[in-house]
Short mmCIF file of C-alpha atoms in Angstrom, two decimals:
data_model
loop_
_atom_site.label_atom_id
_atom_site.label_comp_id
_atom_site.label_asym_id
_atom_site.label_seq_id
_atom_site.Cartn_x
_atom_site.Cartn_y
_atom_site.Cartn_z
CA UNK A 1257 0.02 0.22 -0.25
CA UNK A 1258 0.76 4.00 -0.58
CA UNK A 1259 0.38 7.10 -2.45
CA UNK A 1260 1.53 9.06 -4.83
CA UNK A 1261 1.83 12.46 -4.10
CA UNK A 1262 3.86 14.40 -6.32
CA UNK A 1263 4.56 14.28 -10.17
CA UNK A 1264 7.28 16.51 -11.85
CA UNK A 1265 7.42 16.71 -15.64
CA UNK A 1266 9.51 18.32 -17.88
CA UNK A 1267 9.60 17.12 -21.83
CA UNK A 1268 11.46 17.90 -25.23
CA UNK A 1269 9.18 17.25 -28.12
CA UNK A 1270 8.97 17.88 -31.74
CA UNK A 1271 5.07 18.63 -31.68
CA UNK A 1272 4.35 22.28 -30.90
CA UNK A 1273 1.04 21.03 -29.38
CA UNK A 1274 2.54 18.16 -27.17
CA UNK A 1275 0.69 18.89 -24.46
CA UNK A 1276 -1.89 18.08 -26.01
CA UNK A 1277 -0.53 15.00 -28.19
CA UNK A 1278 0.48 13.00 -25.12
CA UNK A 1279 -1.58 11.29 -22.96
CA UNK A 1280 -1.20 10.26 -19.55
CA UNK A 1281 -3.15 7.58 -17.82
CA UNK A 1282 -2.34 5.88 -14.56
CA UNK A 1283 -3.56 2.11 -13.27
CA UNK A 1284 -4.52 1.61 -9.85
CA UNK A 1285 -4.06 -1.82 -7.99
CA UNK A 1286 -3.76 -4.10 -11.57
CA UNK A 1287 -6.47 -2.50 -12.85
CA UNK A 1288 -6.93 -2.68 -16.85
CA UNK A 1289 -8.94 0.33 -17.63
CA UNK A 1290 -7.19 4.02 -16.73
CA UNK A 1291 -8.15 6.12 -13.69
CA UNK A 1292 -6.37 8.76 -14.92
CA UNK A 1293 -6.54 9.43 -18.54
CA UNK A 1294 -5.57 12.86 -19.85
CA UNK A 1295 -3.80 14.91 -22.63
CA UNK A 1296 -0.74 16.05 -20.23
CA UNK A 1297 -1.63 19.75 -20.94
CA UNK A 1298 -5.18 19.23 -19.85
CA UNK A 1299 -3.79 17.47 -16.58
CA UNK A 1300 -1.98 20.22 -16.05
CA UNK A 1301 -5.01 22.65 -16.37
CA UNK A 1302 -3.95 24.23 -19.94
CA UNK A 1303 -5.71 23.29 -22.98
CA UNK A 1304 -5.26 23.45 -26.61
CA UNK A 1305 -1.76 21.79 -26.57
CA UNK A 1306 -0.73 25.35 -25.21
CA UNK A 1307 1.72 25.98 -22.68
CA UNK A 1308 1.82 28.85 -20.42
CA UNK A 1309 2.16 29.31 -16.40
CA UNK A 1310 -0.20 27.71 -13.35
CA UNK A 1311 -0.12 28.91 -10.28
CA UNK A 1312 -2.64 26.71 -7.66
CA UNK A 1313 -2.59 24.26 -5.12
CA UNK A 1314 -2.69 21.24 -6.27
CA UNK A 1315 -1.10 22.26 -10.10
CA UNK A 1316 2.01 24.18 -10.88
CA UNK A 1317 3.26 24.84 -14.42
CA UNK A 1318 6.29 27.00 -14.91
CA UNK A 1319 8.18 28.93 -17.32
CA UNK A 1320 5.55 28.91 -20.08
CA UNK A 1321 5.14 24.66 -19.84
CA UNK A 1322 9.28 23.51 -18.94
CA UNK A 1323 7.82 21.75 -15.74
CA UNK A 1324 4.84 20.67 -14.58
CA UNK A 1325 3.94 19.32 -11.20
CA UNK A 1326 0.83 18.00 -9.53
CA UNK A 1327 0.04 16.96 -5.87
CA UNK A 1328 -3.24 15.48 -6.05
CA UNK A 1329 -3.20 12.55 -3.63
CA UNK A 1330 -3.08 9.38 -4.96
CA UNK A 1331 -3.63 6.27 -2.70
CA UNK A 1332 -3.35 2.50 -3.80
CA UNK A 1333 -3.41 -0.70 -1.80
CA UNK A 1334 -1.54 -3.38 -4.05
CA UNK A 1335 0.39 -1.43 -7.01
CA UNK A 1336 0.14 1.61 -9.05
CA UNK A 1337 1.07 1.99 -13.17
CA UNK A 1338 2.07 5.24 -14.68
CA UNK A 1339 2.01 5.52 -18.48
CA UNK A 1340 2.54 8.36 -21.11
CA UNK A 1341 1.79 8.22 -24.74
CA UNK A 1342 3.02 9.95 -27.35
CA UNK A 1343 -0.06 9.12 -29.89
CA UNK A 1344 1.78 11.97 -32.79
CA UNK A 1345 2.18 9.60 -35.91
CA UNK A 1346 4.96 13.03 -37.17
CA UNK A 1347 6.93 13.92 -34.24
CA UNK A 1348 9.19 12.61 -31.88
CA UNK A 1349 9.38 13.62 -28.18
CA UNK A 1350 13.62 13.97 -28.03
CA UNK A 1351 13.63 13.52 -23.63
CA UNK A 1352 10.62 12.80 -21.34
CA UNK A 1353 11.78 13.70 -17.10
CA UNK A 1354 9.97 13.04 -14.63
CA UNK A 1355 10.10 12.56 -10.87
CA UNK A 1356 6.69 9.98 -9.63
CA UNK A 1357 7.18 11.18 -6.09
CA UNK A 1358 5.28 8.37 -3.68
CA UNK A 1359 5.13 7.02 0.31
CA UNK A 1360 4.77 3.61 1.43
CA UNK A 1361 2.35 2.84 3.88
CA UNK A 1362 1.37 0.19 6.14
CA UNK A 1363 -2.13 -0.47 5.12
CA UNK A 1364 -5.18 1.48 3.81
CA UNK A 1365 -8.62 1.69 5.42
CA UNK A 1366 -10.81 -0.22 3.13
CA UNK A 1367 -12.60 2.46 2.28
CA UNK A 1368 -10.13 4.39 0.73
CA UNK A 1369 -11.27 6.65 -2.52
CA UNK A 1370 -9.07 6.23 -5.63
CA UNK A 1371 -8.18 9.33 -7.71
CA UNK A 1372 -9.73 9.71 -10.86
CA UNK A 1373 -9.39 12.18 -13.67
CA UNK A 1374 -10.86 12.03 -17.20
CA UNK A 1375 -10.29 14.03 -20.25
CA UNK A 1376 -13.87 14.43 -22.30
CA UNK A 1377 -14.42 16.75 -25.60
CA UNK A 1378 -17.76 17.48 -28.20
CA UNK A 1379 -16.27 18.99 -31.57
CA UNK A 1380 -18.77 21.23 -31.71
CA UNK A 1381 -21.13 20.99 -28.72
CA UNK A 1382 -23.94 18.77 -29.53
CA UNK A 1383 -27.76 19.80 -28.17
CA UNK A 1384 -28.03 19.99 -24.90
CA UNK A 1385 -26.01 20.02 -22.03
CA UNK A 1386 -22.06 19.71 -22.84
CA UNK A 1387 -21.39 16.66 -20.04
CA UNK A 1388 -18.22 16.61 -17.34
CA UNK A 1389 -19.23 13.89 -15.76
CA UNK A 1390 -20.81 11.04 -14.94
CA UNK A 1391 -20.18 8.92 -11.90
CA UNK A 1392 -21.35 6.32 -10.20
CA UNK A 1393 -20.67 4.73 -6.75
CA UNK A 1394 -19.83 6.29 -3.66
CA UNK A 1395 -16.76 9.57 -3.51
CA UNK A 1396 -16.56 13.69 -4.39
CA UNK A 1397 -15.87 15.82 -7.19
CA UNK A 1398 -12.10 17.65 -6.43
CA UNK A 1399 -11.61 19.88 -9.33
CA UNK A 1400 -12.66 20.46 -13.12
CA UNK A 1401 -10.82 21.90 -16.37
CA UNK A 1402 -12.86 23.31 -19.07
CA UNK A 1403 -11.93 24.57 -22.38
CA UNK A 1404 -13.05 25.86 -25.27
CA UNK A 1405 -12.69 26.85 -28.93
CA UNK A 1406 -14.65 29.35 -30.43
CA UNK A 1407 -16.15 28.28 -33.81
CA UNK A 1408 -18.16 32.07 -33.66
CA UNK A 1409 -17.91 35.11 -31.50
CA UNK A 1410 -19.01 36.61 -28.43
CA UNK A 1411 -19.60 35.39 -25.22
CA UNK A 1412 -19.45 31.83 -24.93
CA UNK A 1413 -19.90 31.13 -21.45
CA UNK A 1414 -23.68 31.71 -19.96
CA UNK A 1415 -24.22 28.40 -19.55
CA UNK A 1416 -25.46 26.81 -15.95
CA UNK A 1417 -23.41 24.60 -14.30
CA UNK A 1418 -25.95 21.70 -13.10
CA UNK A 1419 -25.24 19.23 -10.69
CA UNK A 1420 -27.40 15.92 -10.20
CA UNK A 1421 -26.66 14.16 -6.92
CA UNK A 1422 -27.77 10.46 -6.13
CA UNK A 1423 -30.10 10.60 -9.12
CA UNK A 1424 -31.84 13.58 -8.07
CA UNK A 1425 -34.40 14.68 -11.45
CA UNK A 1426 -33.59 18.06 -11.28
CA UNK A 1427 -30.48 20.33 -10.40
CA UNK A 1428 -29.45 19.62 -6.46
CA UNK A 1429 -27.08 22.32 -6.94
CA UNK A 1430 -27.93 24.69 -9.80
CA UNK A 1431 -25.65 27.83 -11.39
CA UNK A 1432 -26.08 31.08 -12.78
CA UNK A 1433 -23.63 30.91 -15.22
CA UNK A 1434 -20.03 29.27 -16.84
CA UNK A 1435 -17.48 32.14 -15.07
CA UNK A 1436 -19.84 31.89 -11.84
CA UNK A 1437 -18.92 28.32 -11.63
CA UNK A 1438 -15.43 29.23 -12.03
CA UNK A 1439 -15.42 32.27 -9.27
CA UNK A 1440 -15.32 34.73 -11.39
CA UNK A 1441 -17.90 37.26 -12.95
CA UNK A 1442 -18.54 39.43 -15.84
CA UNK A 1443 -17.07 36.90 -18.09
CA UNK A 1444 -12.53 36.14 -18.25
CA UNK A 1445 -9.32 37.66 -18.43
CA UNK A 1446 -6.66 34.89 -17.02
CA UNK A 1447 -5.59 35.32 -13.71
CA UNK A 1448 -3.95 32.18 -11.21
CA UNK A 1449 -5.54 31.83 -7.76
CA UNK A 1450 -5.11 28.71 -5.57
CA UNK A 1451 -8.38 27.10 -5.91
CA UNK A 1452 -9.68 28.49 -9.46
CA UNK A 1453 -8.50 30.54 -12.38
CA UNK A 1454 -8.14 31.34 -16.00
CA UNK A 1455 -5.01 30.09 -18.03
CA UNK A 1456 -5.65 30.58 -21.57
CA UNK A 1457 -7.56 33.31 -22.92
CA UNK A 1458 -7.48 35.31 -26.55
CA UNK A 1459 -10.90 37.13 -25.96
CA UNK A 1460 -14.32 36.34 -28.21
CA UNK A 1461 -13.54 36.01 -31.90
CA UNK A 1462 -13.46 32.95 -34.17
CA UNK A 1463 -11.02 30.28 -33.43
CA UNK A 1464 -10.09 31.99 -30.29
CA UNK A 1465 -9.28 29.77 -26.90
CA UNK A 1466 -9.76 29.29 -23.28
CA UNK A 1467 -8.95 27.09 -20.16
CA UNK A 1468 -10.55 27.86 -16.77
CA UNK A 1469 -10.25 25.39 -13.60
CA UNK A 1470 -12.13 25.18 -10.19
CA UNK A 1471 -10.54 23.07 -7.88
CA UNK A 1472 -13.31 21.74 -5.09
CA UNK A 1473 -10.60 20.91 -2.06
CA UNK A 1474 -11.89 23.54 0.45
CA UNK A 1475 -15.41 22.25 -1.15
CA UNK A 1476 -15.99 18.47 -2.61
CA UNK A 1477 -18.90 17.89 -4.16
CA UNK A 1478 -19.73 14.43 -2.02
CA UNK A 1479 -22.23 11.39 -3.64
CA UNK A 1480 -22.73 8.46 -2.09
CA UNK A 1481 -24.74 6.64 -5.21
CA UNK A 1482 -23.91 8.58 -8.31
CA UNK A 1483 -23.14 12.55 -9.24
CA UNK A 1484 -23.88 13.35 -13.04
CA UNK A 1485 -22.59 17.26 -13.78
CA UNK A 1486 -23.39 19.01 -16.35
CA UNK A 1487 -22.77 22.56 -18.45
CA UNK A 1488 -24.91 24.87 -20.50
CA UNK A 1489 -23.20 26.05 -23.57
CA UNK A 1490 -24.84 29.32 -24.41
CA UNK A 1491 -24.56 32.83 -25.11
CA UNK A 1492 -25.34 35.22 -28.28
CA UNK A 1493 -25.62 33.81 -32.38
CA UNK A 1494 -23.58 35.22 -34.05
CA UNK A 1495 -22.74 34.63 -37.95
CA UNK A 1496 -19.51 34.39 -39.66
CA UNK A 1497 -19.69 38.61 -40.01
CA UNK A 1498 -20.17 39.10 -36.95
CA UNK A 1499 -23.85 40.10 -36.50
CA UNK A 1500 -26.00 38.95 -34.07
CA UNK A 1501 -28.78 36.73 -34.72
CA UNK A 1502 -30.17 36.01 -31.37
CA UNK A 1503 -29.18 37.54 -28.08
CA UNK A 1504 -29.66 34.20 -26.27
CA UNK A 1505 -29.13 30.82 -27.74
CA UNK A 1506 -27.32 27.24 -27.56
CA UNK A 1507 -23.89 27.85 -29.10
CA UNK A 1508 -22.00 25.12 -31.01
CA UNK A 1509 -18.30 26.45 -29.70
CA UNK A 1510 -15.61 22.80 -28.85
CA UNK A 1511 -15.24 22.34 -25.42
CA UNK A 1512 -12.84 19.86 -23.70
CA UNK A 1513 -12.41 18.92 -20.45
CA UNK A 1514 -10.84 17.12 -16.90
CA UNK A 1515 -13.55 15.86 -14.37
CA UNK A 1516 -10.76 15.09 -11.83
CA UNK A 1517 -12.68 13.28 -8.27
CA UNK A 1518 -12.38 10.27 -5.73
CA UNK A 1519 -14.93 7.27 -5.56
CA UNK A 1520 -14.20 3.64 -4.08
CA UNK A 1521 -14.32 0.82 -6.02
CA UNK A 1522 -14.04 1.09 -10.07
CA UNK A 1523 -14.92 3.71 -11.66
CA UNK A 1524 -17.90 4.18 -14.34
CA UNK A 1525 -16.07 4.91 -18.14
CA UNK A 1526 -18.12 7.56 -19.36
CA UNK A 1527 -15.42 8.91 -21.81
CA UNK A 1528 -12.75 7.61 -23.48
CA UNK A 1529 -9.51 9.28 -25.47
CA UNK A 1530 -10.61 10.47 -29.01
CA UNK A 1531 -7.59 10.43 -31.56
CA UNK A 1532 -5.22 13.17 -31.67
CA UNK A 1533 -5.97 14.45 -35.03
CA UNK A 1534 -9.39 14.84 -33.65
CA UNK A 1535 -8.24 16.73 -30.33
CA UNK A 1536 -7.08 19.99 -32.58
CA UNK A 1537 -9.92 21.59 -33.20
CA UNK A 1538 -7.91 24.21 -35.58
CA UNK A 1539 -7.08 21.25 -37.72
CA UNK A 1540 -11.05 19.64 -38.06
CA UNK A 1541 -11.85 23.58 -38.96
CA UNK A 1542 -9.56 25.17 -40.70
CA UNK A 1543 -7.93 22.15 -41.72
CA UNK A 1544 -11.17 21.54 -43.61
CA UNK A 1545 -12.20 25.11 -43.92
CA UNK A 1546 -14.83 24.47 -42.12
CA UNK A 1547 -16.08 26.63 -39.74
CA UNK A 1548 -19.51 26.09 -37.99
#
């Protein structure tokens, strides 16, 4: 028995978007399915393959991505296996240096929850709320990283966050807007604080990017049977020239996310890693000369 207490990575890769093309996975106690499955950049709170500094309690990134540090505690009873895969068929990884710090323990309580992190995306968002987490069992949500790639200009973030705890038919927790959930207000701008921040923000034009994080360390969202966590993708609807067609509606921007949570037992798989070429919205939409 033991617990991983710290990860440190520094990477020299040919792919300028390597934080999105390299995937981190972790397997606890011989499980066949990964408990962690996320691109390295998104796991460390920056989407779209970008490399920018992050300064928060569980995750820190220094000097535009030169070093990535993680302090999430990751317990295991028998074994822990961590892998990193380079999904790029074009670009090599010249060097990958790492520390994995862990402590050995005499035992773990029987109800010790495992750490999980799962990446998901919709390019573009489909009708209905965007799903961030669909968990079954007993546990607690500890974090969210959400990234947006604008297919239209304008503000994307009028969407309410909704938490359905233990099968509630109506939201047990119902928020008031995307930036409100991420503890900001009146839109986004770049900043880093211990439990929330916006690591990437290109304003609101077509093909602009954004990433926000919220760590539920002091305020975990607990569940005994299940948790479904969704967020709307709504705001003003503009055409390609910027003309406003609708003041408020469901937008077709590209969303990607990582949910971070702990739970006992084996977790439900609610998402799987898309192929690397599908994780780059700029390539999908500009490469095909298609803007939704």
